[in-house]
Structure formats: structure tokens, C-alpha cells
Coordinates of N, CA and C in Angstrom, one line a residue:
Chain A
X587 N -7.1 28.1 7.6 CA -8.1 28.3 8.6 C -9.5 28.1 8.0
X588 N -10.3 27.6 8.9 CA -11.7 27.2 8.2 C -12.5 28.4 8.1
X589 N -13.4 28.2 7.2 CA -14.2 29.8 7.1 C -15.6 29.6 7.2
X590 N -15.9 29.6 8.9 CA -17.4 29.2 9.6 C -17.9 30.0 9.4
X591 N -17.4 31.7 9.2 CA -18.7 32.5 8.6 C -19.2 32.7 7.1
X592 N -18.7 31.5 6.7 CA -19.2 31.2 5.0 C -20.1 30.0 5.7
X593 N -19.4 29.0 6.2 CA -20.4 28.3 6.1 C -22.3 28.6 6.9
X594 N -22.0 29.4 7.7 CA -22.9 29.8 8.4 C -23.9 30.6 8.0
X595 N -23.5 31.6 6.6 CA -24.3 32.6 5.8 C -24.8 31.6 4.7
X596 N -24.2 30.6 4.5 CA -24.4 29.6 3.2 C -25.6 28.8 4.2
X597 N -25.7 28.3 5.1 CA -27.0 27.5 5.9 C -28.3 28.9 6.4
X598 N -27.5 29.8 6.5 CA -28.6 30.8 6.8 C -29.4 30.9 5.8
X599 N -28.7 31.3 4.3 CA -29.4 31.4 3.1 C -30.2 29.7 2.7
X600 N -29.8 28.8 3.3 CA -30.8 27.6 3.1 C -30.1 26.7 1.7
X601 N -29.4 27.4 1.5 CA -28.4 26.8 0.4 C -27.8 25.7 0.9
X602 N -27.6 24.7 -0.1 CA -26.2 23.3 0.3 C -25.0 23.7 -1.0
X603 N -24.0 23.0 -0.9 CA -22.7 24.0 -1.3 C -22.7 23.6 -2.6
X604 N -23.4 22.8 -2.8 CA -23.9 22.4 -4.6 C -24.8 23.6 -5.1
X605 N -25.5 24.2 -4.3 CA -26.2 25.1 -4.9 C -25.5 26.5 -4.9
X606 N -25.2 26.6 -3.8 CA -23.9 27.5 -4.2 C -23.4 27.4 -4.8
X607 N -22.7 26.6 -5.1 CA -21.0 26.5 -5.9 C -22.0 26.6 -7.5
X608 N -23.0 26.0 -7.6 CA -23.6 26.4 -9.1 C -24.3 27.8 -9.2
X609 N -24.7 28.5 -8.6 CA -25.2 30.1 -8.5 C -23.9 31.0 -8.8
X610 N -22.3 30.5 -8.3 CA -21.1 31.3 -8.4 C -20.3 31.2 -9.5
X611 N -21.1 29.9 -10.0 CA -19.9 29.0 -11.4 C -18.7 28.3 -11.3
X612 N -18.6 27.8 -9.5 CA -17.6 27.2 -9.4 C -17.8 25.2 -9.1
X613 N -17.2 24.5 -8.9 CA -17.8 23.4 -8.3 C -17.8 22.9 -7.3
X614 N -19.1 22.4 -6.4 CA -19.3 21.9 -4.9 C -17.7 21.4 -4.7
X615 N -16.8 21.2 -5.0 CA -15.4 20.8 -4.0 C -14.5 22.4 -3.7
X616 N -14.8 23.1 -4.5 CA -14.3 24.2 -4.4 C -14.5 25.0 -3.4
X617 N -16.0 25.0 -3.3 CA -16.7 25.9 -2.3 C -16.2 25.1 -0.7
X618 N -16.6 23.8 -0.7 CA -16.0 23.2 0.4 C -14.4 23.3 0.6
X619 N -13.7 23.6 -0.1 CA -12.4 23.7 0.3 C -11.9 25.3 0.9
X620 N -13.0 26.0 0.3 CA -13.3 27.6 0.7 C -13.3 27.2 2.2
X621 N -14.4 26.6 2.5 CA -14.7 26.7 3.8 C -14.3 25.9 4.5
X622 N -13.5 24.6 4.0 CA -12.2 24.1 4.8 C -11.0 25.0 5.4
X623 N -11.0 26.0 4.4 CA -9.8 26.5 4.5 C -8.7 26.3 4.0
X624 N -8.9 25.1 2.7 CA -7.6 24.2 2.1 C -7.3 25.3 0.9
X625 N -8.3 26.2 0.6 CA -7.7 26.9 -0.7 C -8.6 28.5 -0.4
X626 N -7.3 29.5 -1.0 CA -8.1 30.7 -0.9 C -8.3 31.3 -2.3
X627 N -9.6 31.7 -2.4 CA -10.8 32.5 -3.1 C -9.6 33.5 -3.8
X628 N -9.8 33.4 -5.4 CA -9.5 35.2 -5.4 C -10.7 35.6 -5.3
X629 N -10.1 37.1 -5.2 CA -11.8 38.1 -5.1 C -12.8 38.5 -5.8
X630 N -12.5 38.1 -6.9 CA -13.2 38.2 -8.4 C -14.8 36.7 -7.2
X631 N -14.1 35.6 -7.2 CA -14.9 34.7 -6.4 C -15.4 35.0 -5.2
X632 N -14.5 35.9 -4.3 CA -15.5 36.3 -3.0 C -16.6 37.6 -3.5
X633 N -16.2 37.9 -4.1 CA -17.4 38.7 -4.7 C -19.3 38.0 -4.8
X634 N -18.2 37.2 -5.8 CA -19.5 36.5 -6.5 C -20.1 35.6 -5.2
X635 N -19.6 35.1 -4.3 CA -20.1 34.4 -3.2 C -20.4 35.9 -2.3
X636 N -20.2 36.7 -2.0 CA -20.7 37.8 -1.3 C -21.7 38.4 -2.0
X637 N -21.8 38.2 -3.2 CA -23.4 39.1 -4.0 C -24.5 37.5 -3.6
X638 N -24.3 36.7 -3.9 CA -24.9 35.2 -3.9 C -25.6 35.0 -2.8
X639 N -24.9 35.6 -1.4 CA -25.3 35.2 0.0 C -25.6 36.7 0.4
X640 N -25.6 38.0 -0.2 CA -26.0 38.9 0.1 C -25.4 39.2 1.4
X641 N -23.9 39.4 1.1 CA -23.3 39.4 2.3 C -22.0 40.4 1.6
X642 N -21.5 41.4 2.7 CA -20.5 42.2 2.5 C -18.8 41.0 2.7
X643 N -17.3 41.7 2.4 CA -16.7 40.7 2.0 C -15.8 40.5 3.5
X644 N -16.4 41.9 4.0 CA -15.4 42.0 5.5 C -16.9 40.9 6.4
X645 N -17.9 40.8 6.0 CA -18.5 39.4 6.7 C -18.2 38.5 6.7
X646 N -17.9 38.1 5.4 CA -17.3 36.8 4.9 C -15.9 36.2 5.5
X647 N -15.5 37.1 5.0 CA -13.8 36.9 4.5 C -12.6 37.5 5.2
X648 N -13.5 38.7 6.4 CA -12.2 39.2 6.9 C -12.0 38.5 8.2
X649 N -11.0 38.6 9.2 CA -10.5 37.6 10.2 C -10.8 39.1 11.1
X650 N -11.9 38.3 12.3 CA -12.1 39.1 13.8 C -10.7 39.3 14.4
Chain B
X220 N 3.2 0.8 -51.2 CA 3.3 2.0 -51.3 C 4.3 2.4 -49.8
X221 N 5.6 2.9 -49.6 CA 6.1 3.4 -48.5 C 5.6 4.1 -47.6
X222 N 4.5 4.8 -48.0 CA 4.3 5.6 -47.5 C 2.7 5.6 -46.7
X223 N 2.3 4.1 -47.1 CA 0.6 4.0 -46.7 C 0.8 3.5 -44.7
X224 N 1.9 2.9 -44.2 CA 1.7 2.9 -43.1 C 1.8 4.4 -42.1
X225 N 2.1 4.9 -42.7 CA 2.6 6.8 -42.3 C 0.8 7.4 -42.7
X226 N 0.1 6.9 -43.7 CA -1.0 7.7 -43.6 C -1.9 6.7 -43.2
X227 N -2.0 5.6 -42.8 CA -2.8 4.7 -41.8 C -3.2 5.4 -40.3
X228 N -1.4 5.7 -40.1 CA -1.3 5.8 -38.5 C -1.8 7.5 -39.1
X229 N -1.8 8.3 -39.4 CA -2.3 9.9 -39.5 C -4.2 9.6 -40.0
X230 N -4.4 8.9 -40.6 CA -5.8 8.6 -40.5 C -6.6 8.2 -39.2
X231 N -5.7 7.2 -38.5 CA -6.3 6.5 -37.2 C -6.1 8.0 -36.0
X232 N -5.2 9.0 -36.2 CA -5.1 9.3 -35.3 C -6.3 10.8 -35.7
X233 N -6.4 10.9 -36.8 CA -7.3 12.3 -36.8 C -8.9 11.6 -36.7
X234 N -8.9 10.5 -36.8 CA -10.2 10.0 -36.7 C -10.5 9.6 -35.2
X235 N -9.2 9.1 -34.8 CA -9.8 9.2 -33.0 C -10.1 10.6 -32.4
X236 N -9.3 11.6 -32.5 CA -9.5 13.1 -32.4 C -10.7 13.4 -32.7
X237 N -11.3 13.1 -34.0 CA -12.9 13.4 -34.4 C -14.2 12.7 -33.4
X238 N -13.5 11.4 -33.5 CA -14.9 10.7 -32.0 C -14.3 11.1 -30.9
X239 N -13.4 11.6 -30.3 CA -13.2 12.2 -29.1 C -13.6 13.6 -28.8
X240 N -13.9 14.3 -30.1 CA -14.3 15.9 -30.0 C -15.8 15.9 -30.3
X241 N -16.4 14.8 -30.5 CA -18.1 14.6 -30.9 C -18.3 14.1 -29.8
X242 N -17.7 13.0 -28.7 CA -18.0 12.3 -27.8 C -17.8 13.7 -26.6
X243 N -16.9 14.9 -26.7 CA -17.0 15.6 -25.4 C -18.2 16.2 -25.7
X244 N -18.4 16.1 -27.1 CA -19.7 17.5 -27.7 C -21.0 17.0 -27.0
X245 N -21.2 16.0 -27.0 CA -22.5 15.6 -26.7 C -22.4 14.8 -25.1
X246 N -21.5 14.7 -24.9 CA -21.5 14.5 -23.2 C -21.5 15.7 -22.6
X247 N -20.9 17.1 -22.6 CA -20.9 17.9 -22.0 C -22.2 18.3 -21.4
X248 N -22.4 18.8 -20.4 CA -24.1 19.5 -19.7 C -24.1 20.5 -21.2
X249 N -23.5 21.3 -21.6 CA -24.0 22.7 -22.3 C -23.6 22.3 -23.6
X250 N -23.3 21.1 -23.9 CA -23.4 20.5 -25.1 C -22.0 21.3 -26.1
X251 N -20.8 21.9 -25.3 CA -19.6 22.4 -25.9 C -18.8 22.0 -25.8
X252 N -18.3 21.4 -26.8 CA -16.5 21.0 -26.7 C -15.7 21.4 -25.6
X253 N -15.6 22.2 -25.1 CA -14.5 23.1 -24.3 C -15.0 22.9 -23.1
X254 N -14.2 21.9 -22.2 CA -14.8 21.5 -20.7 C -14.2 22.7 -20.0
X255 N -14.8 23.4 -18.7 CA -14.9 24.4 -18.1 C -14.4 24.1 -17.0
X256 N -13.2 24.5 -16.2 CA -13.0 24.4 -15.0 C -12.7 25.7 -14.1
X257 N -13.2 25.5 -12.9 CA -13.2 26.9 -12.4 C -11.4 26.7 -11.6
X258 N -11.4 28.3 -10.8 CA -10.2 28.6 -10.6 C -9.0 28.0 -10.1
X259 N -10.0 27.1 -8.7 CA -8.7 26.1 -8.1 C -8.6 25.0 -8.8
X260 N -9.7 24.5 -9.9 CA -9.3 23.4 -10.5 C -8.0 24.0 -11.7
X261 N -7.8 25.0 -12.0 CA -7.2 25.4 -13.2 C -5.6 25.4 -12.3
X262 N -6.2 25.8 -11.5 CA -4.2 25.6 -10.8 C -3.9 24.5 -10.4
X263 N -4.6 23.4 -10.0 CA -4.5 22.4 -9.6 C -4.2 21.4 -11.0
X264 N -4.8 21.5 -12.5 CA -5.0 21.2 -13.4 C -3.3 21.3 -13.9
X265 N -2.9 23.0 -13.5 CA -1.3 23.4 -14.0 C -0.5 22.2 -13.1
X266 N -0.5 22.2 -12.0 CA 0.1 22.0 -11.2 C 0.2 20.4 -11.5
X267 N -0.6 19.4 -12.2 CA -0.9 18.2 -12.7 C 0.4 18.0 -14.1
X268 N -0.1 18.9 -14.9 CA 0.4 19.0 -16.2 C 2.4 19.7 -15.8
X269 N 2.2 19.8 -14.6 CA 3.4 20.2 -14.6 C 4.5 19.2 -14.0
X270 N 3.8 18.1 -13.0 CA 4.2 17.0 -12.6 C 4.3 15.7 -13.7
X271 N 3.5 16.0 -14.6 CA 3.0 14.7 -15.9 C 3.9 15.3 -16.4
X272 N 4.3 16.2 -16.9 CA 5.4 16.7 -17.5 C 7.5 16.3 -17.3
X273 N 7.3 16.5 -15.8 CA 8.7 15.9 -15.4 C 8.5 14.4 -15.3
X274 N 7.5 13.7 -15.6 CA 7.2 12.1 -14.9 C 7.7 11.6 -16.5
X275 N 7.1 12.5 -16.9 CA 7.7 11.7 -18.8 C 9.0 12.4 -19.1
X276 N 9.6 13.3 -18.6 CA 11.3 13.6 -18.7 C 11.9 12.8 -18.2
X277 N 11.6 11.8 -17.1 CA 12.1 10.9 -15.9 C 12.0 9.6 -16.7
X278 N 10.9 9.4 -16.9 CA 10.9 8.0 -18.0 C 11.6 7.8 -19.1
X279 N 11.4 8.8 -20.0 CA 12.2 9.2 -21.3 C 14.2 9.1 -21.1
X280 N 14.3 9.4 -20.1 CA 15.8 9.2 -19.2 C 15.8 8.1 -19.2
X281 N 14.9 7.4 -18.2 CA 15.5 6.3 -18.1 C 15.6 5.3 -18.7
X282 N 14.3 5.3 -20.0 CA 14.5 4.5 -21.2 C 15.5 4.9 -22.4
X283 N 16.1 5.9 -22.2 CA 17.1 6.3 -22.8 C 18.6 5.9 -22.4
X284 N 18.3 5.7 -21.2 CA 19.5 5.4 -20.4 C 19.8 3.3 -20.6
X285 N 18.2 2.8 -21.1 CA 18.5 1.2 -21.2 C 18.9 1.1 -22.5
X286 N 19.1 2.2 -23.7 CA 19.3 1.9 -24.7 C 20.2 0.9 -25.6
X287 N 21.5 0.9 -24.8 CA 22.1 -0.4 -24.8 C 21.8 -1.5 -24.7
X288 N 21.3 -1.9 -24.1 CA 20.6 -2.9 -23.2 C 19.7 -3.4 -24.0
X289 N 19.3 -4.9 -23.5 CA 18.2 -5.9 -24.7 C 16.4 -5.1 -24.3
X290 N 16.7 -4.6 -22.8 CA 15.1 -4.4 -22.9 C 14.8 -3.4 -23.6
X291 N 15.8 -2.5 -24.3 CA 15.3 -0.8 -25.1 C 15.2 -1.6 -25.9
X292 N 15.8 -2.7 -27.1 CA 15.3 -3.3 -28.2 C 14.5 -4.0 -28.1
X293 N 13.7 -4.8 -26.9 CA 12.4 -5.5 -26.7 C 11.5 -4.8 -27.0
X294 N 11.7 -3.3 -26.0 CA 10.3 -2.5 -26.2 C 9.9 -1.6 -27.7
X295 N 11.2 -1.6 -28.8 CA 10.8 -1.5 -30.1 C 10.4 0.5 -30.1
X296 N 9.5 0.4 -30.9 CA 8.8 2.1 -31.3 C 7.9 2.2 -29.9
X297 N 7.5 1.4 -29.3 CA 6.6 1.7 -27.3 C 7.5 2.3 -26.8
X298 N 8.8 2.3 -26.8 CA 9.7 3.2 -26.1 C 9.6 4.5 -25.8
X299 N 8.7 5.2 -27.1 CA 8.4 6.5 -27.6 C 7.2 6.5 -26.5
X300 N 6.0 5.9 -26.6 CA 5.1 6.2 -26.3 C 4.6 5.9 -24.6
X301 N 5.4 5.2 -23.7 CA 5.7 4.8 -22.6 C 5.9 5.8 -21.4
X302 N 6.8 6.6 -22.2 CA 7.2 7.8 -20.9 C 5.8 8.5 -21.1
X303 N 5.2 8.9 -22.5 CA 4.2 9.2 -22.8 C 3.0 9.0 -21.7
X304 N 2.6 8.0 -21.7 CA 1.5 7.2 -20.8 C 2.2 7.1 -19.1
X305 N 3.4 7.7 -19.0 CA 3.7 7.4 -17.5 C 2.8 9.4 -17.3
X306 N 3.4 9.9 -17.9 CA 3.3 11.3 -18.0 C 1.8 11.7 -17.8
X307 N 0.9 11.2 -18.6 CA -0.5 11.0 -18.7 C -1.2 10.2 -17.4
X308 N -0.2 9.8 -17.0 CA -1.4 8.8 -15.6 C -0.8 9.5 -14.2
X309 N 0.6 10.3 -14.5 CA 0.7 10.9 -13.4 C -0.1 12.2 -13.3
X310 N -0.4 12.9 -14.5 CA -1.1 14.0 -14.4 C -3.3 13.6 -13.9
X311 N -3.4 12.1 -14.7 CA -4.8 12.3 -14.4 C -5.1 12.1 -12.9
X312 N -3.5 10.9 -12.4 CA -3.6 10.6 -10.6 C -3.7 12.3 -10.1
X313 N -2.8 12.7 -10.3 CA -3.1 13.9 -9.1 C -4.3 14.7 -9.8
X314 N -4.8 15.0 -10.4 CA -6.2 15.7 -11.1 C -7.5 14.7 -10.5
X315 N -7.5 13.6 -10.7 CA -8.8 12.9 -9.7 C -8.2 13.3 -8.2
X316 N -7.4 13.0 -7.4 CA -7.6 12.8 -6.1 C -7.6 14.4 -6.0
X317 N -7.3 15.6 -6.6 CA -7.8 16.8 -6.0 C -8.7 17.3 -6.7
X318 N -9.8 16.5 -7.3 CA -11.0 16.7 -7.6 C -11.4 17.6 -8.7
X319 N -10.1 17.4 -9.6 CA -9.9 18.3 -10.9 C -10.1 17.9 -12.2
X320 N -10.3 16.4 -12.2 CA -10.3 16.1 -13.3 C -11.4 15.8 -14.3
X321 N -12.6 15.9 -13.2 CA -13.9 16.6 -13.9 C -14.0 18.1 -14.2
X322 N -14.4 18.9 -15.1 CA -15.1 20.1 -15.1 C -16.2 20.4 -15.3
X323 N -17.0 22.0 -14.9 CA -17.7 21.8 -14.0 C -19.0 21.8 -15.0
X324 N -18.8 21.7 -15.8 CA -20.1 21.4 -18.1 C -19.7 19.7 -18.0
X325 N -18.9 19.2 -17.3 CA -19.0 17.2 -17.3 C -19.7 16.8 -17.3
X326 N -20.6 15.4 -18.5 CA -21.1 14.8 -17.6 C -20.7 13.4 -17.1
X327 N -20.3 13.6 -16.0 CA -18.9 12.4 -15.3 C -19.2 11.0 -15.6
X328 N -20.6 11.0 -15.3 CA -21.2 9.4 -15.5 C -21.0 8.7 -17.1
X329 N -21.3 9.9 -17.9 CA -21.2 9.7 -18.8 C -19.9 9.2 -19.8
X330 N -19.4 10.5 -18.9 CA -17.6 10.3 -19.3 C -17.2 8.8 -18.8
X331 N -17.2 8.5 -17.9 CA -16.9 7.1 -17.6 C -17.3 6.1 -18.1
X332 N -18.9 6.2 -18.7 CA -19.2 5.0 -19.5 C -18.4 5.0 -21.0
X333 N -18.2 6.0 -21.4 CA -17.4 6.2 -22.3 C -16.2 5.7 -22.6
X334 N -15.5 6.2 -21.5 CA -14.5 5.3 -21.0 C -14.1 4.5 -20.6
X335 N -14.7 3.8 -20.3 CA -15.2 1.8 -20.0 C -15.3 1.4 -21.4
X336 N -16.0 1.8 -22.7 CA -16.0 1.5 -23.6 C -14.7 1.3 -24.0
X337 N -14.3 2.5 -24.4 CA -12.8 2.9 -24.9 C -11.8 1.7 -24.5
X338 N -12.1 1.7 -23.1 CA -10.8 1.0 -22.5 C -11.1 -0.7 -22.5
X339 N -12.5 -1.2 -22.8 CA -12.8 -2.4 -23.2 C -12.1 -2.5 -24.0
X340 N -12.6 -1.8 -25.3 CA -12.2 -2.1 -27.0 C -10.8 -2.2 -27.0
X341 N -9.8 -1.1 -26.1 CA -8.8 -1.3 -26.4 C -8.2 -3.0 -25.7
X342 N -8.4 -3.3 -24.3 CA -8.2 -4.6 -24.1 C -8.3 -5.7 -24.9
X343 N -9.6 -5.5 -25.6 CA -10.0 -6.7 -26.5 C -9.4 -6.8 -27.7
X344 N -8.7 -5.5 -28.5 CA -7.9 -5.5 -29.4 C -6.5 -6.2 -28.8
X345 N -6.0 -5.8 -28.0 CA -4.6 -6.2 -27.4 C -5.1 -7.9 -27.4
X346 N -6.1 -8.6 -26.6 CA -5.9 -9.8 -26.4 C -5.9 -10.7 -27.9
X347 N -7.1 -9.7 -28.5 CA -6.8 -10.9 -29.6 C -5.6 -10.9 -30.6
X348 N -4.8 -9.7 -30.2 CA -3.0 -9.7 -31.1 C -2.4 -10.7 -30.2
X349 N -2.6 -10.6 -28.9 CA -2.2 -11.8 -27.8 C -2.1 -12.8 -28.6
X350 N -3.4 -13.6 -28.3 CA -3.9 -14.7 -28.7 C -3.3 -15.1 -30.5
X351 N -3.3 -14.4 -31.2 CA -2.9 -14.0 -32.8 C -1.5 -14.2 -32.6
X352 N -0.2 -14.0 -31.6 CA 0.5 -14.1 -31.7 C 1.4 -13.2 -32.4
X353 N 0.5 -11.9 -32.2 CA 1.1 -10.6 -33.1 C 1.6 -9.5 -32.2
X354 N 1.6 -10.0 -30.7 CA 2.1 -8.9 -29.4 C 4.2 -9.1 -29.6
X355 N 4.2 -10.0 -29.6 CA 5.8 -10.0 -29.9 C 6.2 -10.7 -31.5
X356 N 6.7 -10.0 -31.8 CA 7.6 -11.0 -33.3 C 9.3 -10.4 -32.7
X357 N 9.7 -11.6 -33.7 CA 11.2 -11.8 -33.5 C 12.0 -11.0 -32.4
X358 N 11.1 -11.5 -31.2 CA 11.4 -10.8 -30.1 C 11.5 -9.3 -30.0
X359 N 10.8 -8.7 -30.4 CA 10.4 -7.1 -30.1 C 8.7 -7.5 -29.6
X360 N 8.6 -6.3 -29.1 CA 7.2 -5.8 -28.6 C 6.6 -4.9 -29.8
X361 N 5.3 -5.3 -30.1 CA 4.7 -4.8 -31.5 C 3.9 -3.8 -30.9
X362 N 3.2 -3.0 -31.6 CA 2.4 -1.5 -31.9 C 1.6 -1.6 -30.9
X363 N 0.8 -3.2 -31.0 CA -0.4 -3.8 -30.4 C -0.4 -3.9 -28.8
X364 N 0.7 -3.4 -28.4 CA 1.1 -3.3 -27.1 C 0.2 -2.1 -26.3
X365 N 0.4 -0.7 -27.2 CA -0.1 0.4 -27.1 C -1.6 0.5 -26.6
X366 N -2.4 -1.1 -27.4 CA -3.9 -1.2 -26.4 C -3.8 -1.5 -25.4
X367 N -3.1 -2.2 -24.9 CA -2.8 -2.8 -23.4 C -2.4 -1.9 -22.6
X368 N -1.7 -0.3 -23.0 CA -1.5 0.8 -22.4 C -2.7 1.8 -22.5
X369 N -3.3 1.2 -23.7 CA -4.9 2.4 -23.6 C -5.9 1.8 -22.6
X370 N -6.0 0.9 -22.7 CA -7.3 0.0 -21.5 C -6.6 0.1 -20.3
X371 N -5.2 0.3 -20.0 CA -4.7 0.0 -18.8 C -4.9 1.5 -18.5
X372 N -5.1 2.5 -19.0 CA -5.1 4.2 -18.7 C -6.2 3.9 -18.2
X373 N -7.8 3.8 -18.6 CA -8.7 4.0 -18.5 C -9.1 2.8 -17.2
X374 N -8.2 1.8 -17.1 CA -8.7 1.1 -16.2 C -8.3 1.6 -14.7
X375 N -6.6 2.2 -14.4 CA -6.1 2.9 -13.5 C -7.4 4.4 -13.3
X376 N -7.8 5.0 -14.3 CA -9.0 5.8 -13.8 C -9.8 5.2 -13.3
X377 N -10.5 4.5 -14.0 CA -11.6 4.1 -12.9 C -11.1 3.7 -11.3
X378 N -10.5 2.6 -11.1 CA -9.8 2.4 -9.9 C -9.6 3.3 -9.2
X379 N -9.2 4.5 -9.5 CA -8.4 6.1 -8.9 C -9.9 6.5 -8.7
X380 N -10.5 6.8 -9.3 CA -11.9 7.3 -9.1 C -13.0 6.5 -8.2
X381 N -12.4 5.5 -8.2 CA -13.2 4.4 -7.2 C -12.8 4.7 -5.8
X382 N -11.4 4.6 -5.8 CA -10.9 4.7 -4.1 C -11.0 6.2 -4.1
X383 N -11.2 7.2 -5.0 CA -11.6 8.8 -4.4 C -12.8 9.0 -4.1
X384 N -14.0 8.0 -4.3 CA -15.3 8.0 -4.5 C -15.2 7.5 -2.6
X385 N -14.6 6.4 -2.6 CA -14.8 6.0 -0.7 C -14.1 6.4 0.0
X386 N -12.9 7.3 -0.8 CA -12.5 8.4 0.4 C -13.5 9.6 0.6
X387 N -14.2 10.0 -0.3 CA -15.0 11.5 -0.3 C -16.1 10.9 1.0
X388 N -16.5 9.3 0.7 CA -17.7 9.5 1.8 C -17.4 9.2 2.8
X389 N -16.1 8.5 2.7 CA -16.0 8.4 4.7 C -15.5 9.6 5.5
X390 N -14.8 11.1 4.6 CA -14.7 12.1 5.1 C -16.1 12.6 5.8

């Protein structure tokens, strides 16, 4: 399932996923596959993408 | 001396190991040997080495399985190193198309020109044993074969990296 409220805190913060994915330590395909939905984060990474975007993980990451 | 082709081939191989561990040293972004990949490339990376792994059990069979047969004594000591290179191109295929085979201290451009080199030198050794008439003797397949499997490695990457390159942008 795609994860629009990443990608939407990731445009809010003004970030492109290259600059994310380098602020997290991971690489731009990764982060897009986050928010594809093709691969899931451990939490050690939703962390670091929730400190990054200044965002809690039930924002992110939990399903309404 | 019996024993100088045994330390030829142990000299050639710790000496390529040494330009291959200077050549990541100074390509890397952070200038370290040790290329860095993050989490899903490291599963994806297993998940390569684990397919390159049965692809050279599969080969190794089946050239084990022609050993009777004239083409296991055509292909000579390559026999060895064959399943090898099947094993290696099935792990770097699935590592490029799921975007693994870079890590994330690469510098890719670099790595590639590198490897355009590599894979030149090796072609041009192979053709001139071609041409020299030193690719087959008394009908076997000679050592010199193994460039024609090194340039062909490096040439199947680039290619693989080419058609992942115009798949990324027409996504």
C-alpha cells in the first residue's frame, strides 16, 4: 500500500527523496519504494524518517 | 620450474585484488573500501547472492553432467570457472534491476568508467590470443577464454544498467 502520508510530510518539509533518503542514510530508491509501498521500513528507519520530517510514527506509518 | 605457473596465477590474482581494493578506495564518496548499503538493498543484495549461488550449482551440474561428452573436454580448466561467471551475472542481473548494485558511498559514474576499462583490456587481451591463435590448441579451449568472460561480465552490466536507466525514466 502506498504511503501518501510520507510522501506528503516529505513535500511539506520541501525535501525531494534524494534529500531525504541522504539526511536518513538510506538511498533515493529506497525511500521511494517506502512510499510506493514496494518495501517495508524497519523501525530503527521509521524513526529516523520520523525525527527527519519531525513527524510522530502513528503520522507516518500507522493505517487510518 | 613446476611450480612457477601456480605462482604466476597466485601473483595475477593478489595483484588484481590490490587494484581492485585501491580502485574502490579512491572511487568511493568517503574514500573507504567498504561500500555501504542500506537495509533493503542488504536483503535484496542476500536475496541476489542467494540466486547466484543456485545458478552456479545448476551450471556446475550440468557441466558435470557433459563430462563424458567432447564439449566437457573442449571447454578444458573454463569448465571450473563458467558456472562461476553464470553465478556472478545472475547475482549482479537481479542487484541492478532492483537497484542494489550500487551502494549508497558509490561513485557509480566512476565505477562504470572503471569498468569499461577493465572490460576493454579484457576484450583486447582475448582478441589478440584470437588473432595469435592461442584461444584453442589441439582442440581445447585455453585460459585466454576467461577475457572473453571478463569483458563479457562487464559488458552484460553496462547493457543491464542501460535498459534500468530507460526503465527508471519512463516510470
Amino acid at each position: 500500500m502506498k504511503n501518501l502520508k510520507l510522501k506528503a510530510a516529505r513535500a511539506a518539509s520541501d525535501m525531494s527523496q534524494d534529500e531525504l533518503a541522504k539526511a536518513v542514510g538510506v538511498s533515493r530508491q529506497t525511500i521511494n519504494a517506502v512510499e510506493k509501498g514496494d518495501y517495508n521500513p524497519s523501525v530503527n528507519l521509521c524513526i529516523s524518517i520520523c525525527k527527519t520530517l519531525n513527524k510522530t510514527l502513528d503520522e507516518l506509518f500507522w493505517e487510518n | 620450474m613446476e611450480y612457477t605457473m601456480t605462482i604466476v596465477w597466485l601473483l595475477a590474482i593478489i595483484f588484481g585484488i590490490a587494484i581492485a581494493l585501491l580502485a574502490i578506495k579512491s572511487l568511493n564518496k568517503d574514500k573507504k573500501v567498504r561500500t555501504k548499503y542500506d537495509e533493503r538493498q542488504l536483503k535484496i543484495r542476500g536475496d541476489a547472492f542467494k540466486y547466484g549461488f543456485f545458478a552456479t550449482l545448476i551450471t556446475n551440474g550440468i557441466i558435470m553432467a557433459l563430462a563424458a561428452s567432447n564439449l566437457d573436454a573442449f571447454l578444458g580448466m573454463n569448465a571450473y570457472f563458467i558456472p562461476i561467471f553464470i553465478g556472478v551475472v545472475t547475482q549482479m542481473t537481479y542487484s541492478v534491476f532492483k537497484d542494489s548494485y550500487f551502494g549508497i558511498n558509490n561513485n557509480s559514474k566512476g565505477y562504470l568508467a572503471f569498468m569499461a576499462f577493465i572490460g576493454l583490456l579484457n576484450f583486447a587481451i582475448a582478441i589478440f590470443s584470437t588473432i595469435e591463435g592461442e584461444l584453442i590448441t589441439d582442440g581445447v579451449l585455453q585460459s585466454s577464454f576467461l577475457n572473453y568472460l571478463c569483458g563479457g561480465l562487464f559488458l552484460i552490466l553496462a547493457i543491464e544498467l542501460r535498459i534500468k536507466n530507460i526503465i527508471d525514466k519512463k516510470a
